[in-house]
PDB file of C-alpha atoms in Angstrom:
ATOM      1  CA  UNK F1018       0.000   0.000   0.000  1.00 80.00           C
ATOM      2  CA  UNK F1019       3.012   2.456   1.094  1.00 84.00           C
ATOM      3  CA  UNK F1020       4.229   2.236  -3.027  1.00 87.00           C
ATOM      4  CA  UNK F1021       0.469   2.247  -4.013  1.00 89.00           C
ATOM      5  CA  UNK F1022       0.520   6.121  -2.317  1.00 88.00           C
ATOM      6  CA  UNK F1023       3.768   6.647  -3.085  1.00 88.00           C
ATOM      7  CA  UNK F1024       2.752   5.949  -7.039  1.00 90.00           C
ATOM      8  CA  UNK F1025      -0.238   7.952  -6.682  1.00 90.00           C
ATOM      9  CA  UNK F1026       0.999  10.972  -4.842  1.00 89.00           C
ATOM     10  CA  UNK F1027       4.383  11.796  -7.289  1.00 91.00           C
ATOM     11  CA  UNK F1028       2.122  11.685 -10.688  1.00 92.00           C
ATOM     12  CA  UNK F1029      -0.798  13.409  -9.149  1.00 91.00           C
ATOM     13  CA  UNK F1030      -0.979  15.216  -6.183  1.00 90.00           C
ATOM     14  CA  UNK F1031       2.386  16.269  -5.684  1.00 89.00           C
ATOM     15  CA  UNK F1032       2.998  16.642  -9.591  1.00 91.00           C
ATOM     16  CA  UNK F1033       6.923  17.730 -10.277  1.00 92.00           C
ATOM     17  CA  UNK F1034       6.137  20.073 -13.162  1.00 91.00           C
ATOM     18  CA  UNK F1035       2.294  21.442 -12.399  1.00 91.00           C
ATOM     19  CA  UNK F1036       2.641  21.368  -8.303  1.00 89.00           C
ATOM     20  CA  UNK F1037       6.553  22.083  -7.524  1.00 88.00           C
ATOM     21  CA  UNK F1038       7.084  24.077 -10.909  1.00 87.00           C
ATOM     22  CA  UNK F1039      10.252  22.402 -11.320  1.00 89.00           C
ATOM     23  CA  UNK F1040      11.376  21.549 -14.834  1.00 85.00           C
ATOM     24  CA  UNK F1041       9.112  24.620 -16.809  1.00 85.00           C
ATOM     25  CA  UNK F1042      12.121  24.990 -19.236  1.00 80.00           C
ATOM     26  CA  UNK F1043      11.738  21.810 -21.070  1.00 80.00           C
ATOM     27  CA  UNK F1044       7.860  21.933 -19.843  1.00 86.00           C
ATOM     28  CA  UNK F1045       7.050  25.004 -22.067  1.00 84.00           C
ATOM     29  CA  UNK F1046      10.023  24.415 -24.908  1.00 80.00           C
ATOM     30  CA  UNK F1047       9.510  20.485 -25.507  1.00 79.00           C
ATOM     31  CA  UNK F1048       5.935  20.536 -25.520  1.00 83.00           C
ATOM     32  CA  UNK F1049       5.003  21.950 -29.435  1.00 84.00           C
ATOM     33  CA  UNK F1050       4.365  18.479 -30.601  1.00 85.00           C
ATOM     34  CA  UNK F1051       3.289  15.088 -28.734  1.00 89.00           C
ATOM     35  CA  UNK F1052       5.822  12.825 -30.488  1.00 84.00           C
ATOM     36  CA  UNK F1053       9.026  15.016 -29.304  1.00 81.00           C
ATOM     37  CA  UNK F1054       6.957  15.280 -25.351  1.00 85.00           C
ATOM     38  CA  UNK F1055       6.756  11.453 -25.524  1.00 86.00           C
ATOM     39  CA  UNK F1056      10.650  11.283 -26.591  1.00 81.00           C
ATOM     40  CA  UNK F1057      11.391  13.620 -23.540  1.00 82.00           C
ATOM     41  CA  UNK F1058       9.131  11.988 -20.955  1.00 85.00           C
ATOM     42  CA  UNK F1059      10.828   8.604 -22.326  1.00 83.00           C
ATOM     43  CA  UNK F1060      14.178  10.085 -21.689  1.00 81.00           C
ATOM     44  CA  UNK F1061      13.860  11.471 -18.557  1.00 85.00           C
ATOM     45  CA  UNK F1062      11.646   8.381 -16.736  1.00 88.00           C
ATOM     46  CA  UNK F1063      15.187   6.174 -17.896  1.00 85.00           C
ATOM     47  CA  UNK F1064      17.527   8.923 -16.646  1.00 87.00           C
ATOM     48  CA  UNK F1065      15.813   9.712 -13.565  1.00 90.00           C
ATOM     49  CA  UNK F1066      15.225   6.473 -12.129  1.00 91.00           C
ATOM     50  CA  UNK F1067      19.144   5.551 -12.615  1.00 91.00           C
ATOM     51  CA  UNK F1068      20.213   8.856 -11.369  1.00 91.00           C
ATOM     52  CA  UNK F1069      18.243   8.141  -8.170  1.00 92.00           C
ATOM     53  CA  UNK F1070      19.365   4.759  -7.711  1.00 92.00           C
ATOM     54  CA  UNK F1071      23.058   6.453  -7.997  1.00 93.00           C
ATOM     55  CA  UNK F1072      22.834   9.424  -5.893  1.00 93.00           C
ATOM     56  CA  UNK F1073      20.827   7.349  -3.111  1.00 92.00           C
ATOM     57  CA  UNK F1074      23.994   4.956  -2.736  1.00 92.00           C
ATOM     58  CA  UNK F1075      26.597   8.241  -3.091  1.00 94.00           C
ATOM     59  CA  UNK F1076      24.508  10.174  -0.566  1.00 92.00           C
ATOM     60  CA  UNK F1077      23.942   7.472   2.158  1.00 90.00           C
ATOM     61  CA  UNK F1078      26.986   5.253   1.317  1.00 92.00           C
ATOM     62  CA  UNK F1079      29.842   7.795   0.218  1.00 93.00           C
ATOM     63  CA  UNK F1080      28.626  11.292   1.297  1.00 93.00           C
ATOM     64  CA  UNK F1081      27.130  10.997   4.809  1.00 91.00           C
ATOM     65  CA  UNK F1082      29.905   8.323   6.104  1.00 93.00           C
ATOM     66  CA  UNK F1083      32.863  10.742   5.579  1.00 94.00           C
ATOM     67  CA  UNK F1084      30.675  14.148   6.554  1.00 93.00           C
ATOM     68  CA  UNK F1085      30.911  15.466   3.098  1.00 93.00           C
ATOM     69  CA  UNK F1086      27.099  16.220   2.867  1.00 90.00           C
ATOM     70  CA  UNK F1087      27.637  20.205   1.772  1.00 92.00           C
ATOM     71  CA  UNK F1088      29.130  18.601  -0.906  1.00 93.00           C
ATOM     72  CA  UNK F1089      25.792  16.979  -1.944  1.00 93.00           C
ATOM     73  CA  UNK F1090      24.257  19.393  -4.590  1.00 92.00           C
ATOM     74  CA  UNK F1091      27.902  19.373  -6.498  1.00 94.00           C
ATOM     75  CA  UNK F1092      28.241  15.976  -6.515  1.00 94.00           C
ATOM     76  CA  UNK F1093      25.237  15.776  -7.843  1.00 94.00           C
ATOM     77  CA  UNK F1094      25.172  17.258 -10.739  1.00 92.00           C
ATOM     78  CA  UNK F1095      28.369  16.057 -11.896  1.00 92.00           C
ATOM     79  CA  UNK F1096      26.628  12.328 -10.942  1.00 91.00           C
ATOM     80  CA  UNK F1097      23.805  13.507 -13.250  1.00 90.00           C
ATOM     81  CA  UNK F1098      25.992  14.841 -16.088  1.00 90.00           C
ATOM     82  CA  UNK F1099      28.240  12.013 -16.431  1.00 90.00           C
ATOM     83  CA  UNK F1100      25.230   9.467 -16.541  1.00 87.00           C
ATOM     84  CA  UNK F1101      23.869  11.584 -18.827  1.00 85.00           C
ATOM     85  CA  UNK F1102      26.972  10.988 -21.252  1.00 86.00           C
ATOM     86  CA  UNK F1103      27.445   7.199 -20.444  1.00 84.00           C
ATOM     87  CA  UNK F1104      23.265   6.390 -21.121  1.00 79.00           C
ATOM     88  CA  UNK F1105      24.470   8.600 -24.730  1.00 82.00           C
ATOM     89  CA  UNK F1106      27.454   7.003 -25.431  1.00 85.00           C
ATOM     90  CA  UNK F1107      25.724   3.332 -24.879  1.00 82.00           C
ATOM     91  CA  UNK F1108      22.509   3.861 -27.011  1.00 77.00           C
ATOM     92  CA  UNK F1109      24.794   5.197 -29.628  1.00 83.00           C
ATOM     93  CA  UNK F1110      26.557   2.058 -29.888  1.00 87.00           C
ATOM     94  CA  UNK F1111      23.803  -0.602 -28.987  1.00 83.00           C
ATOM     95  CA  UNK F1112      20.639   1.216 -30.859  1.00 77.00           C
ATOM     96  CA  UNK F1113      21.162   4.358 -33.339  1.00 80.00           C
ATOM     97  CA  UNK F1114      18.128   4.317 -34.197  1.00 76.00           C
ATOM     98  CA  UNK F1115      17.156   5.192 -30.442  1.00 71.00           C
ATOM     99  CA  UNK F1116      19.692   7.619 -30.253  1.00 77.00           C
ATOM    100  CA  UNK F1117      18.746   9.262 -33.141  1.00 77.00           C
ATOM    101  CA  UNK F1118      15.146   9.339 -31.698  1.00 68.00           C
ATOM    102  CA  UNK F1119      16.457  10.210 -28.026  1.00 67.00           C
ATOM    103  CA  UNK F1120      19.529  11.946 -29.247  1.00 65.00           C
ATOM    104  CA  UNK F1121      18.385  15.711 -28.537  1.00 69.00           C
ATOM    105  CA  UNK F1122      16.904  15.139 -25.392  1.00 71.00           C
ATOM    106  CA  UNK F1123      19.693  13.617 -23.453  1.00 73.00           C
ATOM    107  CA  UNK F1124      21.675  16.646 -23.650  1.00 76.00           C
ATOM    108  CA  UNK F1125      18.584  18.810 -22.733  1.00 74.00           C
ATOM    109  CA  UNK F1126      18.139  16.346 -19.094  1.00 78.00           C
ATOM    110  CA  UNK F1127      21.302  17.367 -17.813  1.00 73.00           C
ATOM    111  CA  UNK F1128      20.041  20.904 -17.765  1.00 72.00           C
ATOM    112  CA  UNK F1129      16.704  19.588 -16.591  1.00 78.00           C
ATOM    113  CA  UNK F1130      15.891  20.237 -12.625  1.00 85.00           C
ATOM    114  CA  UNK F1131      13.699  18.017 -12.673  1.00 89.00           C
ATOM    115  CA  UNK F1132      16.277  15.308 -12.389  1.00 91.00           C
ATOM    116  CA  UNK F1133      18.241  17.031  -9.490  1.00 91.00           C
ATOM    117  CA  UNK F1134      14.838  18.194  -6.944  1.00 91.00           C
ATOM    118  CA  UNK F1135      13.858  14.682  -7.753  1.00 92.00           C
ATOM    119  CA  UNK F1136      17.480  13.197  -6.048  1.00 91.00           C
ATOM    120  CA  UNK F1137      17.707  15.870  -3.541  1.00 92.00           C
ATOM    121  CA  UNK F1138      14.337  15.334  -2.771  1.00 90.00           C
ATOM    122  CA  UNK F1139      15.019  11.372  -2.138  1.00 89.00           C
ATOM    123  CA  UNK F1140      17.753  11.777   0.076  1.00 87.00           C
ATOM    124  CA  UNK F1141      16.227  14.635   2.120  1.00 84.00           C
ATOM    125  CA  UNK F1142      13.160  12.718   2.674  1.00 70.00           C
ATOM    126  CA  UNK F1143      11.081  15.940   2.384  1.00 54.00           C
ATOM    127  CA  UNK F1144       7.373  13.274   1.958  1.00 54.00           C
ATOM    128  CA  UNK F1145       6.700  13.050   5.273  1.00 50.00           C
ATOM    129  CA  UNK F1146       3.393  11.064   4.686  1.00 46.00           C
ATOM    130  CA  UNK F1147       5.398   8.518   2.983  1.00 49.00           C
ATOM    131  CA  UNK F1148       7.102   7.364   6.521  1.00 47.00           C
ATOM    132  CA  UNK F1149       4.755   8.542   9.232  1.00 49.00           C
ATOM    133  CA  UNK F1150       5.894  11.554   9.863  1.00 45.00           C
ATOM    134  CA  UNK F1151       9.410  11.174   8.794  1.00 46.00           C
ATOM    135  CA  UNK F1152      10.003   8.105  11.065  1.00 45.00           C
ATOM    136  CA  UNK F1153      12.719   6.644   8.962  1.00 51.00           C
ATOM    137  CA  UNK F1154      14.523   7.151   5.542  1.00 65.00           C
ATOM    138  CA  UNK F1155      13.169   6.780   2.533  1.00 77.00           C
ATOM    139  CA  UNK F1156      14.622   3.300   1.446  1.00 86.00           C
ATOM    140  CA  UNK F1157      16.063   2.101  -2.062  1.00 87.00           C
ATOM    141  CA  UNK F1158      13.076   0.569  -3.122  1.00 89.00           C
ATOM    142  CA  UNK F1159      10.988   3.313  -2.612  1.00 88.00           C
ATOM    143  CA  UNK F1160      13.384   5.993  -3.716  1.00 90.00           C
ATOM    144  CA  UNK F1161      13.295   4.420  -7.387  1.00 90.00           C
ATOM    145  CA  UNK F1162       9.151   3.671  -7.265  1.00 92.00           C
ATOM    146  CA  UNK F1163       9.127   7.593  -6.253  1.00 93.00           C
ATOM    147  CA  UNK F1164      11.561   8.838  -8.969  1.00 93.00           C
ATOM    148  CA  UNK F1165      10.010   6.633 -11.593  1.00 94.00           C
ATOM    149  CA  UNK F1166       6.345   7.783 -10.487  1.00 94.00           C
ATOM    150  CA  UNK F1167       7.432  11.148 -10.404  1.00 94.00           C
ATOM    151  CA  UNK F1168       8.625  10.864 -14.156  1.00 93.00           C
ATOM    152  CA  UNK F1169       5.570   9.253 -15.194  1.00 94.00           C
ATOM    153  CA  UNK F1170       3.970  12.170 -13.897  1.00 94.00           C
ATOM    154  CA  UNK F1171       6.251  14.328 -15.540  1.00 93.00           C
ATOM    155  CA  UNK F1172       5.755  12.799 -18.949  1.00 92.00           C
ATOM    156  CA  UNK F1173       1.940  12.825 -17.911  1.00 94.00           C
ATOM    157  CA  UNK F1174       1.771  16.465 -17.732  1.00 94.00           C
ATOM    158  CA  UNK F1175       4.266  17.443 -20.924  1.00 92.00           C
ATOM    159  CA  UNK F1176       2.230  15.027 -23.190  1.00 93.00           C
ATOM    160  CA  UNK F1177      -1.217  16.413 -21.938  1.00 94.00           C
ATOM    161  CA  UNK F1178       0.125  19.834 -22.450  1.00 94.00           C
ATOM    162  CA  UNK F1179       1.794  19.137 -25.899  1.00 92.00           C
ATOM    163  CA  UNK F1180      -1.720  17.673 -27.068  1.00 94.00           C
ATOM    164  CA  UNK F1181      -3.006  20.764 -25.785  1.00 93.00           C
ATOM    165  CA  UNK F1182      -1.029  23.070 -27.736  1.00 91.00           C
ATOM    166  CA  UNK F1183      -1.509  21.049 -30.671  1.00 92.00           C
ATOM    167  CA  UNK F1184      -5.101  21.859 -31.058  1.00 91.00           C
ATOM    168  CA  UNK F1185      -4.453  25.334 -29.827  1.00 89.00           C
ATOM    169  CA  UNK F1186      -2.370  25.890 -33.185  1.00 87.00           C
ATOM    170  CA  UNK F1187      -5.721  25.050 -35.395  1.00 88.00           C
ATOM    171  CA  UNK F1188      -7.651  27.446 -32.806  1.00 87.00           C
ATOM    172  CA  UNK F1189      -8.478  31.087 -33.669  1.00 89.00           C
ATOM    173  CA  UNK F1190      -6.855  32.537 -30.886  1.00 88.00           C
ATOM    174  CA  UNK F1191      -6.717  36.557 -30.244  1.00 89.00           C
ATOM    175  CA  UNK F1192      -3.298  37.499 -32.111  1.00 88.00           C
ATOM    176  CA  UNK F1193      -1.988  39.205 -28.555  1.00 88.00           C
ATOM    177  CA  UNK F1194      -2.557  35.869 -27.246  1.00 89.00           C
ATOM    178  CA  UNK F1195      -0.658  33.237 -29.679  1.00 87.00           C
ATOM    179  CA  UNK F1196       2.224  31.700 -28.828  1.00 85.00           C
ATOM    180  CA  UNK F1197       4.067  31.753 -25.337  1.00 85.00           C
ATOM    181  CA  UNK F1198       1.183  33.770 -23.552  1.00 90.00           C
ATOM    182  CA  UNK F1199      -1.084  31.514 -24.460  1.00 91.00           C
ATOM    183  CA  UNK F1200       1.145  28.357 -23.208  1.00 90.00           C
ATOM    184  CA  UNK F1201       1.592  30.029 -20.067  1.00 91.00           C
ATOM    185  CA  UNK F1202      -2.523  30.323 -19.445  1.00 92.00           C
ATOM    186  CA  UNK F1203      -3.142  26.814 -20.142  1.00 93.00           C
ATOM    187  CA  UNK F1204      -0.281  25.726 -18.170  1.00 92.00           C
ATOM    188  CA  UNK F1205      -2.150  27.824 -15.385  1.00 92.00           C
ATOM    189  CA  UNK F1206      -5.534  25.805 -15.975  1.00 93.00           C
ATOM    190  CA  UNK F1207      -3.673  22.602 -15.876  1.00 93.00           C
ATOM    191  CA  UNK F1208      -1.992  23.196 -12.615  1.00 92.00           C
ATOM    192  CA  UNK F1209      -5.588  24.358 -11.190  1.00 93.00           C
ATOM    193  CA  UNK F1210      -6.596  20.831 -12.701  1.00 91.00           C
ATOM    194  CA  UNK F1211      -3.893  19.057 -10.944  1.00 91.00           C
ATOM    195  CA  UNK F1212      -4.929  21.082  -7.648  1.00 89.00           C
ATOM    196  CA  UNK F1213      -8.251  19.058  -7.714  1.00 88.00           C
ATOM    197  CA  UNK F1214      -6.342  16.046  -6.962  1.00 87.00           C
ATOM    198  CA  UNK F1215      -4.767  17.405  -3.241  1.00 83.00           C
ATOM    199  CA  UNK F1216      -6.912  15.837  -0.992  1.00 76.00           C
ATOM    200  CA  UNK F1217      -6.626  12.310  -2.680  1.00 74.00           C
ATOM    201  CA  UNK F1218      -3.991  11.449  -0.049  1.00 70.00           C
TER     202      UNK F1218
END
């Protein structure tokens, strides 16, 4: 039941992009067309949940044994960006056509916050409701069901959006309105949406 909540919580209630607002960059720029939202949310639900799984064992098995913990955001990032160039370099030699298909977005998740809030997040155990109340730490398992959910809800929200702005481009909007202003509005309504799912849990 804990995952079940967990699951349910990280798409919907506490949604990355339309709750936390991390992650608008590639939220608003990625999200013209469905087909390159579904490549990003692909990309990012594989990097995140390996970046998690990394930075959970540097932070509780590397970091916090030797007292380096101010050195947690740095470490990081470079964590991030270096998977981020490995997962690259390996599609490009198992599957080109999957880099080809993936190739642009990898590059754009090391810039994405989305993938660091969701690893300091883990390791700070900011869910309370998760443990009762913060009794214990977040543990492995339930870091990677979290970062994966939280992706899924990521990709949830830039697909829903893209689809969005699809029709919105055969619309007759007001000319003061097309383009970014009007992204902005419906990214608005969708986060009021979203807000209709905070007392599920």
């Amino acid at each position: 039941m804990e995952y079940v909540i967990i699951f349910i919580s990280a798409i919907f209630v506490n949604n990355i992009v339309l709750s936390q607002f991390l992650g608008i960059c590639p939220f608003l720029g990625v999200s013209k067309k469905v087909d390159t939202a579904l490549g990003m949310a692909a990309a990012v639900t594989f990097v995140m949940a390996i970046a998690t799984l990394v930075t959970y064992l540097l932070q509780n098995y590397v970091l916090v044994p030797l007292k380096l913990e101010f050195l947690q955001t740095v470490s990081f990032i470079l964590v991030i960006a270096a998977l981020v160039q490995m997962v690259e370099i390996i599609i490009k030699k198992i599957s080109p056509s999957l880099y080809q298909a993936l190739g642009i977005f990898l590059p754009l998740i090391t810039t994405n916050c989305v993938v660091l809030g969701v690893a300091i997040q883990v390791v700070t155990n900011e869910y309370d409701f998760i443990n009762n109340a913060g009794s214990h730490m977040m543990n492995l398992a339930q870091a990677v069901v979290f970062s994966i959910a939280t992706a899924i809800g990521y990709g949830l929200a830039l697909v829903l959006f893209a689809g969005i702005r699809e029709q919105l481009e055969l619309s007759n909007v007001p000319k003061g309105f097309r383009g970014v202003p009007i992204a902005l509005l419906t990214a608005g309504i969708m986060a009021m949406a979203f807000m209709g799912f905070s007392g599920l849990i």
